[in-house]
mmCIF file with all atom_site columns, C-alpha atoms in Angstrom:
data_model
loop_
_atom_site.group_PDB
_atom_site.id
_atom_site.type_symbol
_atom_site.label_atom_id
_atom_site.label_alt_id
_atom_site.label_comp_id
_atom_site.label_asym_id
_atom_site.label_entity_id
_atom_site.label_seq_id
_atom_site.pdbx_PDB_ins_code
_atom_site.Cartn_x
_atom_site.Cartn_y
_atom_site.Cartn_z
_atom_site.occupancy
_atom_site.B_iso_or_equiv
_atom_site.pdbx_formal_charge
_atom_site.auth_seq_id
_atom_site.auth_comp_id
_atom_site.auth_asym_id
_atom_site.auth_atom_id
_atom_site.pdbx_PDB_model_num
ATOM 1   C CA . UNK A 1 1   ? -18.140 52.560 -7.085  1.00 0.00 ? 10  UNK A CA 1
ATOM 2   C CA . UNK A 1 2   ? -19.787 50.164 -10.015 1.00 0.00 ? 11  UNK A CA 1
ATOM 3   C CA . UNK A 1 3   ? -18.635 50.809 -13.927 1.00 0.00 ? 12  UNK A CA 1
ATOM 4   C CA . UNK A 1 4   ? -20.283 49.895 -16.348 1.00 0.00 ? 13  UNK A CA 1
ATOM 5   C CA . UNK A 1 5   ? -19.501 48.422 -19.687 1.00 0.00 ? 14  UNK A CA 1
ATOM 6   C CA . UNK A 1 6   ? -21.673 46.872 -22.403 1.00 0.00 ? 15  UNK A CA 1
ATOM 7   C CA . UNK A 1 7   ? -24.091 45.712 -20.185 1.00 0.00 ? 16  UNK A CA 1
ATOM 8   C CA . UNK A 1 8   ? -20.978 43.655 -17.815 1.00 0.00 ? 17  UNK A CA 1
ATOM 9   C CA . UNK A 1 9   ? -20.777 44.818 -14.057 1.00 0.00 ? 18  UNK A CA 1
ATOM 10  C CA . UNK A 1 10  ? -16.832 45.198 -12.611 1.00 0.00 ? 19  UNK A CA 1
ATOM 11  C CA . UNK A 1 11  ? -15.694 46.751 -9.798  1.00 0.00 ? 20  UNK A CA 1
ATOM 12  C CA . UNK A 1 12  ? -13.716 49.877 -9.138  1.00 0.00 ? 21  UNK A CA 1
ATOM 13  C CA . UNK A 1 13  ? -10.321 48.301 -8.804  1.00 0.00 ? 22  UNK A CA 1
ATOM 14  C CA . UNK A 1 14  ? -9.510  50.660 -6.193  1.00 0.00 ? 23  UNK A CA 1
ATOM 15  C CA . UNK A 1 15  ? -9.556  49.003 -2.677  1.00 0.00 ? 24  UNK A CA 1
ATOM 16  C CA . UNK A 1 16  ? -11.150 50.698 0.648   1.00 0.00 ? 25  UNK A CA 1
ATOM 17  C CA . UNK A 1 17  ? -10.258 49.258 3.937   1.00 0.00 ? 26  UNK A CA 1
ATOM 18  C CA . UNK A 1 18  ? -13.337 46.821 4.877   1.00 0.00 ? 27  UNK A CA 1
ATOM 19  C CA . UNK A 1 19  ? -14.329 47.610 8.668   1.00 0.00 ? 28  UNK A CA 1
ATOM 20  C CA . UNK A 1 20  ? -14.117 44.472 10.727  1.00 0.00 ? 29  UNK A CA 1
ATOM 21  C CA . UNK A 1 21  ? -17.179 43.696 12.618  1.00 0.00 ? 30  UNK A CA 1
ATOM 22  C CA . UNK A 1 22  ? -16.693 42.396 16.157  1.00 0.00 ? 31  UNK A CA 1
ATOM 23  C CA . UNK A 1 23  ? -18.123 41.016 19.535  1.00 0.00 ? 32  UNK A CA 1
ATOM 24  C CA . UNK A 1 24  ? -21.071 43.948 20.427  1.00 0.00 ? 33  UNK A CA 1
ATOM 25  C CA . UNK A 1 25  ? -21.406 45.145 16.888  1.00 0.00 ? 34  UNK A CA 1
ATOM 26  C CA . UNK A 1 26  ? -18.606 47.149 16.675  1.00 0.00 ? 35  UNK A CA 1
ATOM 27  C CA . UNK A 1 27  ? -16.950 48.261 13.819  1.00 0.00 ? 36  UNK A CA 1
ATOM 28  C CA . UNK A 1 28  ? -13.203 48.144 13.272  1.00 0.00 ? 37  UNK A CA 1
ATOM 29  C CA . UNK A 1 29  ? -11.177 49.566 10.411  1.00 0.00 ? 38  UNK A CA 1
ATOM 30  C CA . UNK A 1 30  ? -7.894  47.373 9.422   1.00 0.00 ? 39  UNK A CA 1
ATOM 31  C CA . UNK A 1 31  ? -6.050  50.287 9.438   1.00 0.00 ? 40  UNK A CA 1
ATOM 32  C CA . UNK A 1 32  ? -6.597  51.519 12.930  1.00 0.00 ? 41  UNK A CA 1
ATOM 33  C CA . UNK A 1 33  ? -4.588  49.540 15.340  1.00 0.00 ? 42  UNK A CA 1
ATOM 34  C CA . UNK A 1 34  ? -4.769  49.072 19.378  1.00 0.00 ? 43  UNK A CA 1
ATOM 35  C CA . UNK A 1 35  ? -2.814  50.048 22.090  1.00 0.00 ? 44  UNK A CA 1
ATOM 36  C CA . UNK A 1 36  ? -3.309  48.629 25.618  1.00 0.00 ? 45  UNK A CA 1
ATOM 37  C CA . UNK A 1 37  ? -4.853  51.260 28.081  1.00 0.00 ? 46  UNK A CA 1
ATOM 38  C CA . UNK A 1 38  ? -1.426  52.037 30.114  1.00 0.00 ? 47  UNK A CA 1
ATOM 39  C CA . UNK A 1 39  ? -0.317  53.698 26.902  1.00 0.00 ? 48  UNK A CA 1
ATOM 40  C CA . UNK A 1 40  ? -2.722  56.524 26.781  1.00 0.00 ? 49  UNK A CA 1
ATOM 41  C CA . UNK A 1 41  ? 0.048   59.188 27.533  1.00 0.00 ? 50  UNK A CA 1
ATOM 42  C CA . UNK A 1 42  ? 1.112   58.277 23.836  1.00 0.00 ? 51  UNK A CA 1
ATOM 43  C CA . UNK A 1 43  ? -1.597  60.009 22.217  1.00 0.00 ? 52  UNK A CA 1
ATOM 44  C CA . UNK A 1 44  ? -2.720  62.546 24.846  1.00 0.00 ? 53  UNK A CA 1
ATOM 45  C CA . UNK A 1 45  ? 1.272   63.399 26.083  1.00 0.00 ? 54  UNK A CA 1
ATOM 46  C CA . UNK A 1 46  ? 0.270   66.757 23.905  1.00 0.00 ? 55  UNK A CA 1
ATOM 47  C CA . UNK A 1 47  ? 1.390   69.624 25.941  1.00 0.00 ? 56  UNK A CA 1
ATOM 48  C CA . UNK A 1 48  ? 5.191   71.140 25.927  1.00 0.00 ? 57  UNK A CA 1
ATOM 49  C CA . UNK A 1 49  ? 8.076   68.830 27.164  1.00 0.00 ? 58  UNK A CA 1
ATOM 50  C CA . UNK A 1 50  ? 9.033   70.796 29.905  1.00 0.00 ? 59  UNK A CA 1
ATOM 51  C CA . UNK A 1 51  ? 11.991  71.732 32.714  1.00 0.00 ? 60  UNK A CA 1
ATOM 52  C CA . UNK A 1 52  ? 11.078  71.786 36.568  1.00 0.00 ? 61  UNK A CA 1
ATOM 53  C CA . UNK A 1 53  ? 13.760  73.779 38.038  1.00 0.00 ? 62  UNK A CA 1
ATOM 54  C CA . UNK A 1 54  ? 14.441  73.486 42.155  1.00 0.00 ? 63  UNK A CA 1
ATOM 55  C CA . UNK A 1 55  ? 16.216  74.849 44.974  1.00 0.00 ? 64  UNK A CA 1
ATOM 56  C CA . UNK A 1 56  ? 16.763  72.855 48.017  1.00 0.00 ? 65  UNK A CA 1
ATOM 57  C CA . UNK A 1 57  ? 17.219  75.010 51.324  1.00 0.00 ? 66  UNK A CA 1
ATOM 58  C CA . UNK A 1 58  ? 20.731  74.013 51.309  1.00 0.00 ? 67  UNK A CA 1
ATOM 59  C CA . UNK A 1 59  ? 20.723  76.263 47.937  1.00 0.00 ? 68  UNK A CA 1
ATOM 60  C CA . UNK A 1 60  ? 21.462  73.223 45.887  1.00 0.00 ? 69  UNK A CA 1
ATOM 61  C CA . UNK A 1 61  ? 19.525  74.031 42.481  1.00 0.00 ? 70  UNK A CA 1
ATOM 62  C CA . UNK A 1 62  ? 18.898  71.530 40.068  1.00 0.00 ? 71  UNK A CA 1
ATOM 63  C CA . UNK A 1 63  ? 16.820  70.661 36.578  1.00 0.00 ? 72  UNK A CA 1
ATOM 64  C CA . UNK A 1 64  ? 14.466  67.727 35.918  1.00 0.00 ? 73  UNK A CA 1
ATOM 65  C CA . UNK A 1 65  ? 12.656  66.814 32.307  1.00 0.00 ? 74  UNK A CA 1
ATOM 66  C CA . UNK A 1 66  ? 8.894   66.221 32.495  1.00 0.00 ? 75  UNK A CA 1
ATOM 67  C CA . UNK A 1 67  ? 6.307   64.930 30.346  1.00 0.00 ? 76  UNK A CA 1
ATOM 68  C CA . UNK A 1 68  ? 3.727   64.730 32.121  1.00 0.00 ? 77  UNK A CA 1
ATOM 69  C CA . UNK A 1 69  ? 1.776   67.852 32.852  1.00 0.00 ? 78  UNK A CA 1
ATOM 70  C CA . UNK A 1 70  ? -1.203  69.810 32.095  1.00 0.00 ? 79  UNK A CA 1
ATOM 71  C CA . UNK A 1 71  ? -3.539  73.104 33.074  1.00 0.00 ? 80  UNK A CA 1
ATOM 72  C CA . UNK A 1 72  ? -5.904  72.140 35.867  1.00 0.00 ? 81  UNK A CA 1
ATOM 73  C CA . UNK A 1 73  ? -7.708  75.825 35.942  1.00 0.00 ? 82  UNK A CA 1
ATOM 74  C CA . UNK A 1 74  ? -7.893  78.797 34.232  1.00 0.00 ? 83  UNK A CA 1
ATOM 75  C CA . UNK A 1 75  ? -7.197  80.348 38.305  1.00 0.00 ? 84  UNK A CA 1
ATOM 76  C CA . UNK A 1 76  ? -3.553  79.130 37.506  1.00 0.00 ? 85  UNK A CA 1
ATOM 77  C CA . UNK A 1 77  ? -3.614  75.122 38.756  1.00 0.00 ? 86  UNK A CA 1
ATOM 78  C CA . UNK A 1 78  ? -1.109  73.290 37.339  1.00 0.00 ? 87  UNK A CA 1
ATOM 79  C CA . UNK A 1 79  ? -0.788  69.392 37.764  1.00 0.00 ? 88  UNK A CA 1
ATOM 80  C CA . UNK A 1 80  ? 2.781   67.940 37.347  1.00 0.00 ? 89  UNK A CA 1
ATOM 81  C CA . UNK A 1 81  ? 4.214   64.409 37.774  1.00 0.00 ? 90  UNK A CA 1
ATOM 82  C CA . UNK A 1 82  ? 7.845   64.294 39.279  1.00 0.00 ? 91  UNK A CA 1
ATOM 83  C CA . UNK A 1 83  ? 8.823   60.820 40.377  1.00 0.00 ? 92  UNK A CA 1
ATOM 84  C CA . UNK A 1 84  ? 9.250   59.925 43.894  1.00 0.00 ? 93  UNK A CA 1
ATOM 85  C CA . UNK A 1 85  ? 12.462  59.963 44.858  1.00 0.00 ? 94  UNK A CA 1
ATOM 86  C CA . UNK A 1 86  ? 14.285  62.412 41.852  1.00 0.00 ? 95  UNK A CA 1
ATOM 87  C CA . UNK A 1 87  ? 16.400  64.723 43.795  1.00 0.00 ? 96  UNK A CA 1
ATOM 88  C CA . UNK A 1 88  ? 14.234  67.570 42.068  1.00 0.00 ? 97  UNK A CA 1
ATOM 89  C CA . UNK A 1 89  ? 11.068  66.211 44.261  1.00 0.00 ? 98  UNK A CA 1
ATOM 90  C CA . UNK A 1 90  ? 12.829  65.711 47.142  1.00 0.00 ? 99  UNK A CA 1
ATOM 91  C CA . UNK A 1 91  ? 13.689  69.710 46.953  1.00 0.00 ? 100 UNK A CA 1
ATOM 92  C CA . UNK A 1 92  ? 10.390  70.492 46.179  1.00 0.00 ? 101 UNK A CA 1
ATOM 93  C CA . UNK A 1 93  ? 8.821   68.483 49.030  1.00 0.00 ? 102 UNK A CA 1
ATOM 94  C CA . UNK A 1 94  ? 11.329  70.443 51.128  1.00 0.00 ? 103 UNK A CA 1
ATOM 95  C CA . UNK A 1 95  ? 10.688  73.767 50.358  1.00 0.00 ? 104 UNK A CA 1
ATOM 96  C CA . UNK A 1 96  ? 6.881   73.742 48.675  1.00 0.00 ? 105 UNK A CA 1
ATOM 97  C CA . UNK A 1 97  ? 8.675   75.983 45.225  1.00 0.00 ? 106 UNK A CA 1
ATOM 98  C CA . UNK A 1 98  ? 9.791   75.123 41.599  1.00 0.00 ? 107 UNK A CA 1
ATOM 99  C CA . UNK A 1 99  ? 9.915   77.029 38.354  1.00 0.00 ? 108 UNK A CA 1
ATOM 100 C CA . UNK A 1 100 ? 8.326   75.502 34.933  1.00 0.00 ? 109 UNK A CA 1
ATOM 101 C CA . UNK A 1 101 ? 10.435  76.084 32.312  1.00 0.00 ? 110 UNK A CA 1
ATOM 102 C CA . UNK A 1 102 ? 9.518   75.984 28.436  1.00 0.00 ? 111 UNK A CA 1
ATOM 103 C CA . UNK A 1 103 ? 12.079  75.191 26.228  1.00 0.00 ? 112 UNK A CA 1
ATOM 104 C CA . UNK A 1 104 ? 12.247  76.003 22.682  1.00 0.00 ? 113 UNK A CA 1
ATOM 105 C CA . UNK A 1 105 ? 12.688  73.639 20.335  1.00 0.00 ? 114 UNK A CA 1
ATOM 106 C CA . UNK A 1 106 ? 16.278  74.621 19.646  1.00 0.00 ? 115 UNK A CA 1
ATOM 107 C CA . UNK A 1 107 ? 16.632  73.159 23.326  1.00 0.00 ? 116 UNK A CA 1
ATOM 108 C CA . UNK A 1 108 ? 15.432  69.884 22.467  1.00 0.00 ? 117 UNK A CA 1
ATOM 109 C CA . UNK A 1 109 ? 18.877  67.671 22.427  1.00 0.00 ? 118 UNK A CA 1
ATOM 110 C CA . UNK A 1 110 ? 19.461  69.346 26.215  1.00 0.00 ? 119 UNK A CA 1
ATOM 111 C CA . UNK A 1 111 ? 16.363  68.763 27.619  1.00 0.00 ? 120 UNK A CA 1
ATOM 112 C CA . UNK A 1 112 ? 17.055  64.959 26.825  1.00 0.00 ? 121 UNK A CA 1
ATOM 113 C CA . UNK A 1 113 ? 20.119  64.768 28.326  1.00 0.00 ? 122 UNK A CA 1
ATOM 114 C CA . UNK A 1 114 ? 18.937  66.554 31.196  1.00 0.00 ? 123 UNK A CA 1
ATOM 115 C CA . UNK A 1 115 ? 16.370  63.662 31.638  1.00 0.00 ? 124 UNK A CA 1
ATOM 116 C CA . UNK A 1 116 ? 19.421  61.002 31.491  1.00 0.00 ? 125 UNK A CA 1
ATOM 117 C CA . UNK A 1 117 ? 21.063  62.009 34.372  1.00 0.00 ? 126 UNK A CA 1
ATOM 118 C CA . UNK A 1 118 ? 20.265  62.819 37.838  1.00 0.00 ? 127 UNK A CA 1
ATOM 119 C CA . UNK A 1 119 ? 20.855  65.785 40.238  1.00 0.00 ? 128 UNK A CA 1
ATOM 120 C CA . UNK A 1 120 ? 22.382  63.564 43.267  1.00 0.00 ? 129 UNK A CA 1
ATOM 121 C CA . UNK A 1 121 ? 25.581  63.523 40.421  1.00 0.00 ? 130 UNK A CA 1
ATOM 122 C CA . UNK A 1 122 ? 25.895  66.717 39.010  1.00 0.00 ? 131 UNK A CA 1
ATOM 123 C CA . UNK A 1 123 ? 25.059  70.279 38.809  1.00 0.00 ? 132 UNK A CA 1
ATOM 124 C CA . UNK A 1 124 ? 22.501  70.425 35.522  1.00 0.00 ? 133 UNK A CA 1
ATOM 125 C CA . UNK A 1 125 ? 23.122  74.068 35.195  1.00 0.00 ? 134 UNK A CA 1
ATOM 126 C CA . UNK A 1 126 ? 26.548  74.513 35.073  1.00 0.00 ? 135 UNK A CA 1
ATOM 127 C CA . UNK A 1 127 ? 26.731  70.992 33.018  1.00 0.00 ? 136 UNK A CA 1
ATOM 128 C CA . UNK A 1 128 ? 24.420  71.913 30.267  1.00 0.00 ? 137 UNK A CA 1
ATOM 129 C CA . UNK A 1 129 ? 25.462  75.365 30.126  1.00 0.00 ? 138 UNK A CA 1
ATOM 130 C CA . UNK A 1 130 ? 21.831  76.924 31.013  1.00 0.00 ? 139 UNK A CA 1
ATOM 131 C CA . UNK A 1 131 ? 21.917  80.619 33.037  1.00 0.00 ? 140 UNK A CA 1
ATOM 132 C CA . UNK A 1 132 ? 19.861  80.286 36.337  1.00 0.00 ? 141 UNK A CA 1
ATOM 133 C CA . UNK A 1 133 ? 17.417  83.780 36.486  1.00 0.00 ? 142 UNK A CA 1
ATOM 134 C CA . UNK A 1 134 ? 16.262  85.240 39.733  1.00 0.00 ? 143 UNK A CA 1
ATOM 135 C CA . UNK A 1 135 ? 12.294  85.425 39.929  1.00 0.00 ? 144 UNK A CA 1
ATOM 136 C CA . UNK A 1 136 ? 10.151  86.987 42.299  1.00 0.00 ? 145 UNK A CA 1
ATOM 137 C CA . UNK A 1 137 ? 7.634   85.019 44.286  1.00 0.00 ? 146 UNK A CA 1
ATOM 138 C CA . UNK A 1 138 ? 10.051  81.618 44.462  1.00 0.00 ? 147 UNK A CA 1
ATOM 139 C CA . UNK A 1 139 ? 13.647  80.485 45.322  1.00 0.00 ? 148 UNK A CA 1
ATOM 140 C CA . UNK A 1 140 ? 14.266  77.904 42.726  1.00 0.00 ? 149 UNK A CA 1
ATOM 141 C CA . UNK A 1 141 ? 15.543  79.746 40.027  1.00 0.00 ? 150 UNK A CA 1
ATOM 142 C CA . UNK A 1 142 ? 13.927  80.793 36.444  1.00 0.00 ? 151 UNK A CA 1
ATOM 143 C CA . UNK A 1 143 ? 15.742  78.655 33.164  1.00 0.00 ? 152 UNK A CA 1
ATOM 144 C CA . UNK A 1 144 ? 16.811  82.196 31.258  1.00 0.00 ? 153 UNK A CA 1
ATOM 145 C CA . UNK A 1 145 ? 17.274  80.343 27.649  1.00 0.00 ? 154 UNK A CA 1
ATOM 146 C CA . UNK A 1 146 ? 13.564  78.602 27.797  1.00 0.00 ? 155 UNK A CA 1
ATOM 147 C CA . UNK A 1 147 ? 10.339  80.434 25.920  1.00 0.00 ? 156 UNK A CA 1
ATOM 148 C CA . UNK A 1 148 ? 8.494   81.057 29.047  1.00 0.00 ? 157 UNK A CA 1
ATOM 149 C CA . UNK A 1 149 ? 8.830   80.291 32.768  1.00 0.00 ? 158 UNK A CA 1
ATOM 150 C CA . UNK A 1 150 ? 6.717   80.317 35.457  1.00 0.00 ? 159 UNK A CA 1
ATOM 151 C CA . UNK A 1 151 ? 7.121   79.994 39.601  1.00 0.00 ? 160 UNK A CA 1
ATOM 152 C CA . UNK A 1 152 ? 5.055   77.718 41.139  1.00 0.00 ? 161 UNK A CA 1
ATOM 153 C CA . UNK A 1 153 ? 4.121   76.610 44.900  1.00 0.00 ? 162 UNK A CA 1
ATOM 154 C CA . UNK A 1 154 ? 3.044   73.279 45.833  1.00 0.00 ? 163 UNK A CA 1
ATOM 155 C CA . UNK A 1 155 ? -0.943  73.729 46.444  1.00 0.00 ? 164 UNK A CA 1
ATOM 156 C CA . UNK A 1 156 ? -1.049  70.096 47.346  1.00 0.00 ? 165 UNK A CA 1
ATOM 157 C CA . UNK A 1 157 ? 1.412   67.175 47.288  1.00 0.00 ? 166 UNK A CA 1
ATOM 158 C CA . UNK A 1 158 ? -1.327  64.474 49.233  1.00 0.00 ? 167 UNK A CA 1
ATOM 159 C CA . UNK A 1 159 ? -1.100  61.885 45.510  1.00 0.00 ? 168 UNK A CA 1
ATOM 160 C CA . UNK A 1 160 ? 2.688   62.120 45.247  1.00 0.00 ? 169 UNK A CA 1
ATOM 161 C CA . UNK A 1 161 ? 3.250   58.233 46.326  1.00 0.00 ? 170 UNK A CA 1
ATOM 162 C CA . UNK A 1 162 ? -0.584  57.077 45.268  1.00 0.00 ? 171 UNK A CA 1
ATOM 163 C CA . UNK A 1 163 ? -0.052  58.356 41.848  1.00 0.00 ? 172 UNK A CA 1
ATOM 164 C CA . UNK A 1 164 ? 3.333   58.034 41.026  1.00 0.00 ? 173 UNK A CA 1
ATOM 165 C CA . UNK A 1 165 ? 4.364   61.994 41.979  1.00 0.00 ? 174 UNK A CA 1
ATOM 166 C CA . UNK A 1 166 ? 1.220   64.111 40.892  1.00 0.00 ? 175 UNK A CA 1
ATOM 167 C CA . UNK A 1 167 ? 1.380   67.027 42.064  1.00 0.00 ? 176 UNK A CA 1
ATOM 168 C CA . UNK A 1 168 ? -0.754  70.341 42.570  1.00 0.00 ? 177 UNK A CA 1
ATOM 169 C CA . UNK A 1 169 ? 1.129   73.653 41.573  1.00 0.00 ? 178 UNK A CA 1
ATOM 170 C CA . UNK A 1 170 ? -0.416  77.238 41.597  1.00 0.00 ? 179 UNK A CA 1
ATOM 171 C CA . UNK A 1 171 ? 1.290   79.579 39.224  1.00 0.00 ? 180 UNK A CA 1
ATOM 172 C CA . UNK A 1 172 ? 2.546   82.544 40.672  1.00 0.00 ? 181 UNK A CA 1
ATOM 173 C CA . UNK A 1 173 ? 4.214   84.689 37.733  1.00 0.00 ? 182 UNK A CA 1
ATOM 174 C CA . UNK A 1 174 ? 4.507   83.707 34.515  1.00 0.00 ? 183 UNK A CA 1
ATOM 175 C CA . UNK A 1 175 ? 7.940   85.634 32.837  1.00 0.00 ? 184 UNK A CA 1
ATOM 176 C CA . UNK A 1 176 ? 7.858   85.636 28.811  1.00 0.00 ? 185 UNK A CA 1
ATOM 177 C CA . UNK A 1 177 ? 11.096  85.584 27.058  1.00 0.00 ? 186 UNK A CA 1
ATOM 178 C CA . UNK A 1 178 ? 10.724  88.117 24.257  1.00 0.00 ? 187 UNK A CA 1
ATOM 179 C CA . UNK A 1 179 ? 14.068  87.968 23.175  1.00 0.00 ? 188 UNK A CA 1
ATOM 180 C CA . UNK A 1 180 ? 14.131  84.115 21.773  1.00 0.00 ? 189 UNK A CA 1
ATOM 181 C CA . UNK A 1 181 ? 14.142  83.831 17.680  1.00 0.00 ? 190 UNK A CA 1
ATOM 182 C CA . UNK A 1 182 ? 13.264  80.112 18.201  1.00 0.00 ? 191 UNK A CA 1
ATOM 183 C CA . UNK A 1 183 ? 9.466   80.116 19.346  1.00 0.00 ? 192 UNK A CA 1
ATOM 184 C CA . UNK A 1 184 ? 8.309   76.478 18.959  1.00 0.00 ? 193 UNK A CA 1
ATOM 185 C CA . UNK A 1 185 ? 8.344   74.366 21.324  1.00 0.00 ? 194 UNK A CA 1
ATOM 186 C CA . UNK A 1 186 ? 8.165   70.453 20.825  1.00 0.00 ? 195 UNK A CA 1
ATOM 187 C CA . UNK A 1 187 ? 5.914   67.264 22.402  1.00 0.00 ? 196 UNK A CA 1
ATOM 188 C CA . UNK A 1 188 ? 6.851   63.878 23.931  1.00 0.00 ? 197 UNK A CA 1
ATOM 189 C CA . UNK A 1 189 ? 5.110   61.342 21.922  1.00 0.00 ? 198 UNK A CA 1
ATOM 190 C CA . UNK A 1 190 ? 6.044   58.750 24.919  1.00 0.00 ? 199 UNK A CA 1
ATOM 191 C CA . UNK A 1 191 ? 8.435   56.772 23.240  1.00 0.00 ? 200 UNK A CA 1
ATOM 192 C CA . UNK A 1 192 ? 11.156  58.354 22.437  1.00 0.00 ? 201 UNK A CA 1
ATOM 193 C CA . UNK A 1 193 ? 9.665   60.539 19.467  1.00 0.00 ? 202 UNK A CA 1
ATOM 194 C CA . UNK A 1 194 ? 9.000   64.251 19.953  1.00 0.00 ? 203 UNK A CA 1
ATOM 195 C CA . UNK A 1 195 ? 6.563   66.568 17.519  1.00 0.00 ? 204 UNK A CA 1
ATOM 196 C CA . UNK A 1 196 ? 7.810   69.938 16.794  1.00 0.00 ? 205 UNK A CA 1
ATOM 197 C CA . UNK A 1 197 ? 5.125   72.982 16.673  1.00 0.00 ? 206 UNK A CA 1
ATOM 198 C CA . UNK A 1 198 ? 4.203   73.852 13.156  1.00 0.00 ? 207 UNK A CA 1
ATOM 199 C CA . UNK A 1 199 ? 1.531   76.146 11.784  1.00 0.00 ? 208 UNK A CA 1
ATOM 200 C CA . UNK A 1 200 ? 0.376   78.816 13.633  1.00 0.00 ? 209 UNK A CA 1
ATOM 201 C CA . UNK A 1 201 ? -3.250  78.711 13.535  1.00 0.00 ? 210 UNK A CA 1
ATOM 202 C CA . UNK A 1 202 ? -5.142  81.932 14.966  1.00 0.00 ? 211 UNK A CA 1
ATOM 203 C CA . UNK A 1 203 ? -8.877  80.771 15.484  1.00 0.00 ? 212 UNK A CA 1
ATOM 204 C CA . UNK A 1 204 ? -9.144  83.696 18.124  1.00 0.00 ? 213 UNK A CA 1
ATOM 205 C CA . UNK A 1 205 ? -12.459 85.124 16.149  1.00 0.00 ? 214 UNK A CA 1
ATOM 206 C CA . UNK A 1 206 ? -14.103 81.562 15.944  1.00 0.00 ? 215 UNK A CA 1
ATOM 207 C CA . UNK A 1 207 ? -13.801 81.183 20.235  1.00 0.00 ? 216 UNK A CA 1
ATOM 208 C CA . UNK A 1 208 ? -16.635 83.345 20.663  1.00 0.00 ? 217 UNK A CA 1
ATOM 209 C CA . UNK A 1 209 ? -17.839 81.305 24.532  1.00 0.00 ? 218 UNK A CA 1
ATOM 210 C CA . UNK A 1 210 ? -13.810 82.359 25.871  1.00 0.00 ? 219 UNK A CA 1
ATOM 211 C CA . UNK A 1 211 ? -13.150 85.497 24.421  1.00 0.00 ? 220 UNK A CA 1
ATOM 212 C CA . UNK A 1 212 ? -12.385 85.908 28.348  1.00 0.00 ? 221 UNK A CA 1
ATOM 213 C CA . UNK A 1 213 ? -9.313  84.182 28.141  1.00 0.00 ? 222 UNK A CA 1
ATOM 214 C CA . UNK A 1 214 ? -8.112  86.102 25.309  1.00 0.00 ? 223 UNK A CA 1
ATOM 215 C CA . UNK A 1 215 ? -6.830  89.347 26.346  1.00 0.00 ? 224 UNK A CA 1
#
């Protein structure tokens, strides 16, 4: 912005950020900063951190923390990434069956902890004090103190050592816990850092190409 004063030109002493032009002609603001592409899953890590519970067919249960997940299909295909080698995917390679649980945000301290140590050492549910649930399609049992869980059957495992564990999951009931006062639920950033759910934002009437999906 110019202001002017008896006929002498100054400028607005208020700054902006200058954009940076570089090789190709494109424009870069100082303020925005880079990030190599194998750190993606820090901005797009968005959905719920989450618990995969198992059941091995020697009736060994145990919990693993995940990050990395998402909705595949409105038909109920999840994809999941649990690492090669975890005791939780070696149960799930064995009997095709896990439970996703969502945890609250209240949760969010156990969850972590849950991620520090591994199953081939110590029984997760009696350590951390969570109640196993029985569900009904799946062995591995439901987490009864998380939001929401859901039973799942491996619909395809063929990436699991290309791709560092992704794995194909098809929901097969979905149990809502009602009961919970604490209904957030909270997001890996990827480093370390989690985001809490805030405002509730109901955009329901705007969605008119999925009203579908809404009932």
């Amino acid at each position: 912005m110019m202001v002017y004063d008896n006929s002498v030109v100054r400028r607005d002493p208020v700054r902006r950020a200058r954009p940076k032009v570089e090789a190709g002609g494109i424009a870069m603001v100082e303020s925005i900063r880079r990030l190599p592409g194998d750190k993606a899953y820090r901005v797009l890590e968005s959905g719920p951190t989450i618990l995969v519970s198992t059941r091995n067919k020697a009736g060994r249960t145990d919990l693993m923390t995940v990050g990395f997940h998402m909705v595949v299909s409105h038909e109920g295909v999840l994809a999941a990434v649990i690492s090669p080698g975890d005791f939780s995917q070696r149960s799930l390679a064995e009997t095709g069956e896990c439970v996703i649980g969502v945890p609250g945000v209240d949760l969010a301290e156990k969850v972590v902890d849950i991620g520090n140590c591994s199953g081939y050492d110590v029984d997760k549910f009696d350590h951390f004090g969570l109640t196993p649930g029985d569900g009904d399609r799946v062995a591995a049992p439901l987490v009864n103190e998380c939001l929401a869980n859901v039973e799942c059957t491996v619909l395809d495992d063929s990436l699991v050592s290309d791709y560092g564990g992704l794995v194909l999951l098809n929901a097969e009931q979905v149990w809502v816990n009602t009961r919970r006062q604490e209904h957030r639920t909270f997001h890996h950033n990827g480093d370390g850092t989690f985001n809490a759910d805030g405002e509730f934002l109901d955009l329901r009437e705007r969605m008119v190409l999925w009203k579908e999906y809404q009932t």
